[in-house]
mmCIF file of C-alpha atoms in Angstrom:
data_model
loop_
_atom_site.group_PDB
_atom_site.id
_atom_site.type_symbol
_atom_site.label_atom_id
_atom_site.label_comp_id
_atom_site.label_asym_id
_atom_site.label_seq_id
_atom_site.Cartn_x
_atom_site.Cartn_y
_atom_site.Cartn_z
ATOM 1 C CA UNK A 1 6.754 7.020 17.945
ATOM 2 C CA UNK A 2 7.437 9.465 14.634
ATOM 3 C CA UNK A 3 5.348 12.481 16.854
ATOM 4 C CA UNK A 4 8.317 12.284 19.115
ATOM 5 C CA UNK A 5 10.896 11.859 17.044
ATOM 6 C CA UNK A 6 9.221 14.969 14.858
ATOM 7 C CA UNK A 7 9.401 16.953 17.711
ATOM 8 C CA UNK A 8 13.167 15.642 18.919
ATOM 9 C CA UNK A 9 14.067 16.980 15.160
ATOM 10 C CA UNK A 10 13.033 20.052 15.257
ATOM 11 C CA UNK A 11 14.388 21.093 18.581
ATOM 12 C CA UNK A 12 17.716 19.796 17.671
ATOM 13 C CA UNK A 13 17.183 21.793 14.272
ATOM 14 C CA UNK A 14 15.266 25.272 15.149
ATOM 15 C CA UNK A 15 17.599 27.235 17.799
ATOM 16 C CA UNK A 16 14.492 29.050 18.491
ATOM 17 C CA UNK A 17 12.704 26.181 20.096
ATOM 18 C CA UNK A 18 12.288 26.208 23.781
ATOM 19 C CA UNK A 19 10.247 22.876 24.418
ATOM 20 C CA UNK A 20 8.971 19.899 23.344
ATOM 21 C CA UNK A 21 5.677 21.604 24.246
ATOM 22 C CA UNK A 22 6.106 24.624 22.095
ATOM 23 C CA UNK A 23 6.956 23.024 19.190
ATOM 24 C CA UNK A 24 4.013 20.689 19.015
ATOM 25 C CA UNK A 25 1.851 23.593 19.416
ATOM 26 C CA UNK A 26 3.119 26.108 16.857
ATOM 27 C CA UNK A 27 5.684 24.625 14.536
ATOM 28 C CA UNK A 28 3.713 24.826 11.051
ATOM 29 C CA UNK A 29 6.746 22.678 9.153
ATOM 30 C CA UNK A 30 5.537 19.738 11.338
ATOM 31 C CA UNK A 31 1.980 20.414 11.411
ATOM 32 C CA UNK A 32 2.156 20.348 7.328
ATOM 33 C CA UNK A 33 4.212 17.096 7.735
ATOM 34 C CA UNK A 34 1.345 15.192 10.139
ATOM 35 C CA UNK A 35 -1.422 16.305 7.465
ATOM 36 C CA UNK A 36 1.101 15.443 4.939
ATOM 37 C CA UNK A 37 1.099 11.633 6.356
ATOM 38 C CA UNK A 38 -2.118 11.404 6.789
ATOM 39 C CA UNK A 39 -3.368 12.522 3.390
ATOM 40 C CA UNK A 40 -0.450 10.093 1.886
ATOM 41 C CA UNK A 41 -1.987 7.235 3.519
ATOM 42 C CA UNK A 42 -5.568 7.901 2.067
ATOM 43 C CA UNK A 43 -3.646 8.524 -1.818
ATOM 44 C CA UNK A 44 -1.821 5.449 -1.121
ATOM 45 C CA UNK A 45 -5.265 3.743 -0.203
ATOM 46 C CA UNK A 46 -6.852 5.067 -3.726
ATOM 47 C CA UNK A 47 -8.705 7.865 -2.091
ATOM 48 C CA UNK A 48 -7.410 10.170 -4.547
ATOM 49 C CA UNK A 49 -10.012 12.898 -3.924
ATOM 50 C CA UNK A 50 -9.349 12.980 -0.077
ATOM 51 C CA UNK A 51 -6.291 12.960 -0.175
ATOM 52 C CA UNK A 52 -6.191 15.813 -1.797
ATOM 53 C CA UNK A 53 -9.009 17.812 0.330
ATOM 54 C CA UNK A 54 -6.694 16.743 3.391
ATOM 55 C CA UNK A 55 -3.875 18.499 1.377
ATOM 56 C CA UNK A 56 -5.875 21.411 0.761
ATOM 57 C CA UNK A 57 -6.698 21.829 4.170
ATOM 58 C CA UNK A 58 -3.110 21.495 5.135
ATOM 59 C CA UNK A 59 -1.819 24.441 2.832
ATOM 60 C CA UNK A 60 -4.840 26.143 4.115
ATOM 61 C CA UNK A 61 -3.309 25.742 7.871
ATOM 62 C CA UNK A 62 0.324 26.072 7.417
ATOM 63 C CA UNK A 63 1.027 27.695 4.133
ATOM 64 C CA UNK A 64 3.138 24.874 3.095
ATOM 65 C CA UNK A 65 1.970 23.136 0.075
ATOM 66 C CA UNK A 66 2.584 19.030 0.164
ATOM 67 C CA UNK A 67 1.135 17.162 -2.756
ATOM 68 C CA UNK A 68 0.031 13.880 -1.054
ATOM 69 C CA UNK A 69 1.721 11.722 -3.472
ATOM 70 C CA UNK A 70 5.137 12.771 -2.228
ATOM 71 C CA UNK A 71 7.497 10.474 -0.753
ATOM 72 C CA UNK A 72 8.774 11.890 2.657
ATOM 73 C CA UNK A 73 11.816 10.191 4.598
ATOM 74 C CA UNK A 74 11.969 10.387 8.166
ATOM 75 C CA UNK A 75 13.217 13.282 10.384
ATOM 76 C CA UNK A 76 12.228 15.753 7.834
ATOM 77 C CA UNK A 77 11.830 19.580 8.997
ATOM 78 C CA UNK A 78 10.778 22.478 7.724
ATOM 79 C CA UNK A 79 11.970 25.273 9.429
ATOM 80 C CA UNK A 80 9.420 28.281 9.499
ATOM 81 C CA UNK A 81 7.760 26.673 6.406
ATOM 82 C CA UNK A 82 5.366 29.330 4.689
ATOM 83 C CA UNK A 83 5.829 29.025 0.798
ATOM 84 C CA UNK A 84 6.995 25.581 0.507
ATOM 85 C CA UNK A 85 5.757 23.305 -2.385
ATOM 86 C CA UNK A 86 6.811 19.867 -2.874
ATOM 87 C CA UNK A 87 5.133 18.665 -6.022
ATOM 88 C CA UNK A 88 3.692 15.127 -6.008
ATOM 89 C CA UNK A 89 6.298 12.840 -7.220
ATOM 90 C CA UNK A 90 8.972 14.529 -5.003
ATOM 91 C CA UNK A 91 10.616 11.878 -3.073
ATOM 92 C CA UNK A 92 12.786 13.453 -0.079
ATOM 93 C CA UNK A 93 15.311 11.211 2.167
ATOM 94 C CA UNK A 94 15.600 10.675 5.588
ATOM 95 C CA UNK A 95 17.029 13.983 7.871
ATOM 96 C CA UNK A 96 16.304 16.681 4.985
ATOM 97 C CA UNK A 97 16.033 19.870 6.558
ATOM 98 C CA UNK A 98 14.431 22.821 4.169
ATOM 99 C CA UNK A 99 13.460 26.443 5.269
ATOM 100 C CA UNK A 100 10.933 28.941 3.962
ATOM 101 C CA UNK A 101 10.183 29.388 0.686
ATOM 102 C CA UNK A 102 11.262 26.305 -1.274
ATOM 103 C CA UNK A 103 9.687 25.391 -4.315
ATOM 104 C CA UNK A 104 10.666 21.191 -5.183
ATOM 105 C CA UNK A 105 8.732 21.687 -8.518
ATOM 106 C CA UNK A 106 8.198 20.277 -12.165
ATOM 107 C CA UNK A 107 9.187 21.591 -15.243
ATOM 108 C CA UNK A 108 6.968 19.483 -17.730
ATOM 109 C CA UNK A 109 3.271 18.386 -17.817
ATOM 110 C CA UNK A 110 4.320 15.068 -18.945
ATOM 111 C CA UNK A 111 2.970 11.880 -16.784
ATOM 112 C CA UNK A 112 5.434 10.255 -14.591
ATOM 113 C CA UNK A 113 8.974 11.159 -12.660
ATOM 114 C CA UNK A 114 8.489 14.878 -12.878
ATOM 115 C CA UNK A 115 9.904 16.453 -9.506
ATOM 116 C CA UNK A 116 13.040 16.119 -7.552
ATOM 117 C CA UNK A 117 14.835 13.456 -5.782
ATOM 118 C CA UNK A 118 15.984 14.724 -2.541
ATOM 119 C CA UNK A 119 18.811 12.409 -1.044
ATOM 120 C CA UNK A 120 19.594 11.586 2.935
ATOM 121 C CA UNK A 121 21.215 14.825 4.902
ATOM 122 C CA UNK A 122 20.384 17.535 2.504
ATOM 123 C CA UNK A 123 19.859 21.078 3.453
ATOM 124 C CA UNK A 124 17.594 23.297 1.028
ATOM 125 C CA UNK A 125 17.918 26.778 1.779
ATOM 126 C CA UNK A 126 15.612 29.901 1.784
ATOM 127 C CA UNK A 127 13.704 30.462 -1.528
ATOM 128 C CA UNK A 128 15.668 27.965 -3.333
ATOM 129 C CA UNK A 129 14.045 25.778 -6.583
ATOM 130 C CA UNK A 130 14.684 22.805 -7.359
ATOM 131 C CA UNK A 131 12.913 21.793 -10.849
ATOM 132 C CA UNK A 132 12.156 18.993 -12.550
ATOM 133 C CA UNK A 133 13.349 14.801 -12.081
ATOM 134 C CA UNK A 134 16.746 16.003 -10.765
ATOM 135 C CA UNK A 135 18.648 14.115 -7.700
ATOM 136 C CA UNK A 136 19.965 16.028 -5.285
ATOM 137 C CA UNK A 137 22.957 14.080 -3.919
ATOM 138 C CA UNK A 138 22.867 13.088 -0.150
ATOM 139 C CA UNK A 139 24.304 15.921 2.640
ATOM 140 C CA UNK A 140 24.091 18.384 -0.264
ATOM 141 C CA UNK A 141 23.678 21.887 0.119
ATOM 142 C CA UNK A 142 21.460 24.300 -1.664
ATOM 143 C CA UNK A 143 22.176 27.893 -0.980
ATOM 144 C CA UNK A 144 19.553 30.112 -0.955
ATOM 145 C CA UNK A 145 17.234 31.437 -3.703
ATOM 146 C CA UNK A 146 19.660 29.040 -5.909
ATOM 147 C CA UNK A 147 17.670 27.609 -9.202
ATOM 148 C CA UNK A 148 18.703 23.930 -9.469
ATOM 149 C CA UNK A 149 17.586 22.562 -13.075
ATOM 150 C CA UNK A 150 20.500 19.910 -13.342
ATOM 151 C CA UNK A 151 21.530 17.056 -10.369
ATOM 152 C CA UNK A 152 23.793 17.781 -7.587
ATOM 153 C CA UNK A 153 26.574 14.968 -6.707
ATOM 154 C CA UNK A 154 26.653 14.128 -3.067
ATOM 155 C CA UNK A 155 28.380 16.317 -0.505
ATOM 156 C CA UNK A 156 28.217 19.059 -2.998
ATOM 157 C CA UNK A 157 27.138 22.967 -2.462
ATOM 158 C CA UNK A 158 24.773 24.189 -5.016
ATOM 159 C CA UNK A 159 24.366 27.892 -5.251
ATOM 160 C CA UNK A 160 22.976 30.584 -8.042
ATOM 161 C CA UNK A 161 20.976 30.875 -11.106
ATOM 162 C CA UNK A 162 21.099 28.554 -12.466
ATOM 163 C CA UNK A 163 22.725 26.991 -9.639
ATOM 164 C CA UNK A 164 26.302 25.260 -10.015
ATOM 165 C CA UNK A 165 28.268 22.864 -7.616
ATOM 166 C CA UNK A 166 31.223 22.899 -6.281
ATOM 167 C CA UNK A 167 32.694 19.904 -3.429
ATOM 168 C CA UNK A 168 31.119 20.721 -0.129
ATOM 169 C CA UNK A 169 34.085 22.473 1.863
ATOM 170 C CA UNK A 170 33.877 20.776 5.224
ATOM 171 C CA UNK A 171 36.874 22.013 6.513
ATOM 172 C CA UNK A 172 35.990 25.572 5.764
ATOM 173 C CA UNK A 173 33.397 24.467 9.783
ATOM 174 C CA UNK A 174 35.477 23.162 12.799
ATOM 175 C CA UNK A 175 32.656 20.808 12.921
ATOM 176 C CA UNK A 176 28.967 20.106 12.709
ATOM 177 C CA UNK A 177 26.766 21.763 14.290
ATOM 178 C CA UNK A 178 24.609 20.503 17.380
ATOM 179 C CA UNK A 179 22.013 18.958 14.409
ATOM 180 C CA UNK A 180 24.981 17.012 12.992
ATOM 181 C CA UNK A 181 24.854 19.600 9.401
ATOM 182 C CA UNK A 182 28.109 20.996 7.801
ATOM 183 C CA UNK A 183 27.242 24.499 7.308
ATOM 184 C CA UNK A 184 29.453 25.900 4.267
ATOM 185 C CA UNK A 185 30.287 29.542 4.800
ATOM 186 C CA UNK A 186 29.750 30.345 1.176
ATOM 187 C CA UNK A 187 26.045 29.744 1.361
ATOM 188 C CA UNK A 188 23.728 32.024 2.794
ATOM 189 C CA UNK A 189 20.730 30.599 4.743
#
């Protein structure tokens, strides 16, 4: 059931979490992610306008913005949430993990591929943009307030503005943490 398996996620992800209970109750980054699937399903269906009004009333909620035309992978969280916009032809992999702030935005008003390609295992940190129809490679890191305009290879760090990468330094951790992410000591989260 993806309700459980939301909530599994974010108490393996949010050290702050002290029960299943709690976390259904006041996580906002899930909250945003159930509205988010439900006003998908009506875009998907051609109920544009609903869609959106479910949307609306999302952000209105949560303070994360979701644009229901955005592809969302499974075991996505959103860790304290307020401020995030994913723009509406965003597609994010499976086990993403963001935190507040983030801005997966376009850079043109042309039709079509226009926001970011998030891959499998990546970690978007605090403030950070991501702009325009750039991929960011799978367990990727984006350091904080970083300004990504151009794509990120996989297992990469991406920090700065504009953001560059460098090879993801996994030896710099003894190992993953208890969510299974390689934290790299040169980002700040």
């Amino acid at each position: 059931m993806p309700i459980r398996e939301d909530i599994a996620t974010a108490r393996l992800r949010d050290p702050a979490a002290r029960s299943g209970l709690e976390v259904f109750l006041t996580s906002s980054g899930l909250h945003a992610i159930w509205w988010h699937r439900l006003a998908h399903r009506l875009w998907n269906a051609g109920f544009k306008l609903l869609g959106r009004l479910v949307s609306q009333w999302s952000k209105f909620l949560t303070g994360i913005e979701i644009h229901p035309g955005a592809r969302i992978g499974r075991r996505f969280f959103i860790d304290h949430g307020t401020g995030v916009v994913i723009g509406e032809t965003a597609e994010i992999g499976d086990d993403v993990m963001l935190y507040h702030g983030v801005t997966l935005g376009g850079r043109s008003l042309e039709k079509g591929k226009r926001h970011p390609t998030v891959g499998d295992g990546v970690l978007i940190g605090a403030g950070a943009t991501v702009l325009g129809p750039v991929t960011i490679g799978a367990r990727s890191q984006i350091g904080a307030l970083a300004l990504v305009v151009k794509d990120v290879p996989p297992d990469s760090v991406a920090t700065g503005i504009p953001a560059v990468s460098r090879p993801l330094d996994r030896g710099a951790s003894t190992a993953p943490g208890a969510d299974g992410f390689w934290i790299d000591p040169a980002i700040h989260i």
